[in-house]
Tab-separated table of C-alpha atoms in Angstrom:
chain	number	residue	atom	x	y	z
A	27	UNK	CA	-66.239	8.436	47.701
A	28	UNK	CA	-64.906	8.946	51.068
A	29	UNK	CA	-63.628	5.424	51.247
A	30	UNK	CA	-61.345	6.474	48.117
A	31	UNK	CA	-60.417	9.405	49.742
A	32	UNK	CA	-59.250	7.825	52.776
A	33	UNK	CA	-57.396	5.050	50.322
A	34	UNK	CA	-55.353	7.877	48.582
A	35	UNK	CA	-54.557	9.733	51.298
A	36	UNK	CA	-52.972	6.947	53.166
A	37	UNK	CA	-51.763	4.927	50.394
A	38	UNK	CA	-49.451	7.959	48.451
A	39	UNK	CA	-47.588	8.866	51.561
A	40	UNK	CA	-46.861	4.974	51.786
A	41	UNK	CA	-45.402	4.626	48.691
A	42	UNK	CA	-43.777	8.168	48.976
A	43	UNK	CA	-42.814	7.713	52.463
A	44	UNK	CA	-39.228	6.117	52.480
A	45	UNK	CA	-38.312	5.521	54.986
A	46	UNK	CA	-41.578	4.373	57.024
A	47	UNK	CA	-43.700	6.297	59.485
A	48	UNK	CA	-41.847	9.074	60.886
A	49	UNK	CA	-40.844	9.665	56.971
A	50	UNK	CA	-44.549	10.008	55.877
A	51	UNK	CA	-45.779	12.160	58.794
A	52	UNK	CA	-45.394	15.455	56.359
A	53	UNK	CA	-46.610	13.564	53.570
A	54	UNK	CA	-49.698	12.333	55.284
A	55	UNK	CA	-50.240	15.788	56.973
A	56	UNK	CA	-50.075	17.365	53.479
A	57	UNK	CA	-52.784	14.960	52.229
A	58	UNK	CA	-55.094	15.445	55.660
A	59	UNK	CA	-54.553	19.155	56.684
A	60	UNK	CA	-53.656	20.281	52.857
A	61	UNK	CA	-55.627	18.680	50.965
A	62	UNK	CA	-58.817	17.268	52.100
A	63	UNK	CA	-59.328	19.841	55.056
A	64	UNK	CA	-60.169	16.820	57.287
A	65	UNK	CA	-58.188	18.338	60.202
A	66	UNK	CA	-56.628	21.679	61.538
A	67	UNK	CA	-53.078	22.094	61.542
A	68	UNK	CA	-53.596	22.539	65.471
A	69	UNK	CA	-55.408	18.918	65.595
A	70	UNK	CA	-53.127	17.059	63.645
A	71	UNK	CA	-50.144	18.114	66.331
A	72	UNK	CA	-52.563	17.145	68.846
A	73	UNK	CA	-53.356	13.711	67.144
A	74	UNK	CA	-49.715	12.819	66.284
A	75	UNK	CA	-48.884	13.837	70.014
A	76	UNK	CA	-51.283	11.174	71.132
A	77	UNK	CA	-50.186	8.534	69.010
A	78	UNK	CA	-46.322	9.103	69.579
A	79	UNK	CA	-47.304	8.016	73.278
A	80	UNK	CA	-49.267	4.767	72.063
A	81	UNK	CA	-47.321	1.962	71.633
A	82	UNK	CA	-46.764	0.934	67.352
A	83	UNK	CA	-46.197	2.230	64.163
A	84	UNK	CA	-47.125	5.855	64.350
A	85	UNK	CA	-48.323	5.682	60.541
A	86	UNK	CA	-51.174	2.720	61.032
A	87	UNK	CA	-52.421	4.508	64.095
A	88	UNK	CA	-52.913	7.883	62.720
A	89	UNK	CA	-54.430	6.025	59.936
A	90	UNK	CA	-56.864	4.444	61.915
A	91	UNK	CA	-57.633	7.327	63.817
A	92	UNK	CA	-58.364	9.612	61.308
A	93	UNK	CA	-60.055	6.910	58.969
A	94	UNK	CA	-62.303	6.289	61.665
A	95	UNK	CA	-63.101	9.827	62.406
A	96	UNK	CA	-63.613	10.510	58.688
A	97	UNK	CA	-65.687	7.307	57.476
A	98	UNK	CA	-66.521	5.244	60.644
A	99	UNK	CA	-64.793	1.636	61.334
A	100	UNK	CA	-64.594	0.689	57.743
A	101	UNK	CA	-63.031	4.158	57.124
A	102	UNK	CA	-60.462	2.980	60.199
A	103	UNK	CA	-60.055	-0.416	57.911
A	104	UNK	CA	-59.872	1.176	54.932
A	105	UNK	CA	-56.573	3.483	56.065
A	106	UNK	CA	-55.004	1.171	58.005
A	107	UNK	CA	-55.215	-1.199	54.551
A	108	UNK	CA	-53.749	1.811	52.935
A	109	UNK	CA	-51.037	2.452	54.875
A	110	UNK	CA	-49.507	-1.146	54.753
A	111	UNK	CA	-50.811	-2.118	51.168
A	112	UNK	CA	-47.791	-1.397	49.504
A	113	UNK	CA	-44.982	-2.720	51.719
A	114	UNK	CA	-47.702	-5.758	50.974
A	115	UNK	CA	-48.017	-5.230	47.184
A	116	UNK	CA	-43.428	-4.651	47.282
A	117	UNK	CA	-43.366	-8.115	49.698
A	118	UNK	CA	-45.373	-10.199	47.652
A	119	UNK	CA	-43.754	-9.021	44.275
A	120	UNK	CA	-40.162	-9.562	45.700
A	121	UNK	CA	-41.118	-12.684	47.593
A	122	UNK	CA	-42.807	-14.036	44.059
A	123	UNK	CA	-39.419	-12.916	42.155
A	124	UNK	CA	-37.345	-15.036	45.130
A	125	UNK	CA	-39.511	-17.986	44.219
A	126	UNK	CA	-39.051	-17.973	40.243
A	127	UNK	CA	-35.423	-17.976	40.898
A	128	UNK	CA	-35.081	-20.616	44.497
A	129	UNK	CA	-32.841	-22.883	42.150
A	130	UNK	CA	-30.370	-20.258	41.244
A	131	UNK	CA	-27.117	-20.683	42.483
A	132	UNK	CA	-26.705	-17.235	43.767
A	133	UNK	CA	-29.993	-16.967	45.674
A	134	UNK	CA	-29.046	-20.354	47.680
A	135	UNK	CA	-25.664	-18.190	48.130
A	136	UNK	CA	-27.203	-15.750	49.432
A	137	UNK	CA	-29.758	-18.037	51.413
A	138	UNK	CA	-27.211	-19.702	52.996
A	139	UNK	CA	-25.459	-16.218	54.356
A	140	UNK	CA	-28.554	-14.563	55.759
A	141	UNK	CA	-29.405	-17.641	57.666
A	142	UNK	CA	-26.897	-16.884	60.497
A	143	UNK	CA	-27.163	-13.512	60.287
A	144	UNK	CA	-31.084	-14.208	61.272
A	145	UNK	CA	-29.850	-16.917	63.892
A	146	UNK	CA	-28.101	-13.820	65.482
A	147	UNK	CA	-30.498	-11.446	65.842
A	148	UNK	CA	-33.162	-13.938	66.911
A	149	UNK	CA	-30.961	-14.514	69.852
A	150	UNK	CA	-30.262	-11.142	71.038
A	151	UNK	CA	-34.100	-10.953	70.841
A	152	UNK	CA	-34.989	-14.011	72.612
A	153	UNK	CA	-31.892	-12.889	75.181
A	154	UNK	CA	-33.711	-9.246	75.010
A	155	UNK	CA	-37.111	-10.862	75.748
A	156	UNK	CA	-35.834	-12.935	78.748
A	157	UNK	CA	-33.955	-9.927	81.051
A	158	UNK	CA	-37.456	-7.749	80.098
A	159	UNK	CA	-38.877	-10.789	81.757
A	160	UNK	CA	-36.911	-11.052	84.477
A	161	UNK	CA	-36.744	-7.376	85.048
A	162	UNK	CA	-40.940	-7.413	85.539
A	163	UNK	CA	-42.293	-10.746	86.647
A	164	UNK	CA	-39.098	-12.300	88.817
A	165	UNK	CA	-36.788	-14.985	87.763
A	166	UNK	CA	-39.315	-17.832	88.790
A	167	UNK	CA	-42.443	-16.981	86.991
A	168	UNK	CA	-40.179	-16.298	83.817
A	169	UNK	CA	-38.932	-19.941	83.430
A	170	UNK	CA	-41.972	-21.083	84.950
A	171	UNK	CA	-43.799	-19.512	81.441
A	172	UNK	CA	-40.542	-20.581	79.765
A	173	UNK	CA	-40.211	-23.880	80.507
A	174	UNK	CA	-44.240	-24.658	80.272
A	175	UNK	CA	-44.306	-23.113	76.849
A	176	UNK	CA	-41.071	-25.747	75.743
A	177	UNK	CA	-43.154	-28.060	77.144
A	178	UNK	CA	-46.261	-27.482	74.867
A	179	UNK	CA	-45.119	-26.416	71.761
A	180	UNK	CA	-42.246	-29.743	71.871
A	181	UNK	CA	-44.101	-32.323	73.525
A	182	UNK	CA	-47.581	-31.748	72.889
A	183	UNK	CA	-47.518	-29.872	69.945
A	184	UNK	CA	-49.569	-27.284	70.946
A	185	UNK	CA	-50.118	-24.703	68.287
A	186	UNK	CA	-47.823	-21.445	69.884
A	187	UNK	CA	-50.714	-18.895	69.159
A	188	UNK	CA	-52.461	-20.657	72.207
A	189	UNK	CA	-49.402	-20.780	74.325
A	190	UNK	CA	-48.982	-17.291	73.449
A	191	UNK	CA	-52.428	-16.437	74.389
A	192	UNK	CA	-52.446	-18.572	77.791
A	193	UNK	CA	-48.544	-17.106	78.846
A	194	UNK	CA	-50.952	-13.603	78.481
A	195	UNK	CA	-53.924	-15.053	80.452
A	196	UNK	CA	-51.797	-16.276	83.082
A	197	UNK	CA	-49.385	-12.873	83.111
A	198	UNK	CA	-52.650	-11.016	83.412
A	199	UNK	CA	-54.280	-13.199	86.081
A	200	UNK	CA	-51.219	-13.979	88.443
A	201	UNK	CA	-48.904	-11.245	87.839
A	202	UNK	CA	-51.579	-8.537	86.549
């Protein structure tokens, strides 16, 4: 019963929660504090204090945290799954409507204009990503990972989940 408990709690301030996290921090406090009585008005502050200064989506981590203090690691699973299930359940429903209609004219319309648009902002990432870079490990070992990575993923096809993972084992060994 707990494990349903946790599910509802997390899952109505999702779908109520326009907006995203920050939105459903009332909405899941009404649910916790309100509701179920799993936590103080007091300790709620105190937990949403702690995970404002963890890195992430404030919502999943006070999911976690709470599921897990209410119903263990599954409880932890449970609200975590709650929390993102329906920007899931909304994806896959709009991303199964794109695919009945891929052959209309106006969805290769608009296709076509978003394309750039994602170009762009890819860019100002990557561009984003490089000065962050350069800013903590040096010019040098930034195109050293750079350039190693091209190297793998282009020429020897190396899958980029294990480029990924050795640009962090090498970060962490030589510049850690």
């Amino acid at each position: 019963m707990i494990y349903v408990q946790i599910f509802l709690a997390f899952f109505i301030p999702g779908i109520l929660g326009y907006g995203g996290g920050p939105a459903s921090i009332p909405l899941v406090e009404n649910e916790v504090v309100d509701h179920y009585g799993w936590l103080t008005t007091n300790e709620f502050s105190e937990m949403l204090a702690m995970g404002n200064a963890l890195p992430g989506p404030i919502a999943t981590k006070m999911a976690g945290y709470i599921g897990y203090e209410q119903g263990g690691i599954l409880g932890a699973i449970v609200g975590v799954f709650a929390t993102v299930a329906p920007s899931l359940i909304l994806m896959i429903a709009l991303l199964g409507l794109l695919m009945k209609y891929k052959e209309s004219p106006r969805v290769k319309r608009m296709t076509t204009y978003i394309r750039p648009v994602i170009a762009v902002l890819l860019g100002i990432m990557t561009y984003d990503f490089f000065f962050s870079a350069y800013e903590g490990a040096g010019i040098w070992q930034t195109l050293f990972i750079g350039v190693v990575s091209f190297f793998l993923m282009e020429r020897l096809k190396v899958h980029p989940a294990y480029v990924i993972a050795g640009a962090l084992v090498y970060g962490g060994l030589v510049l850690g």
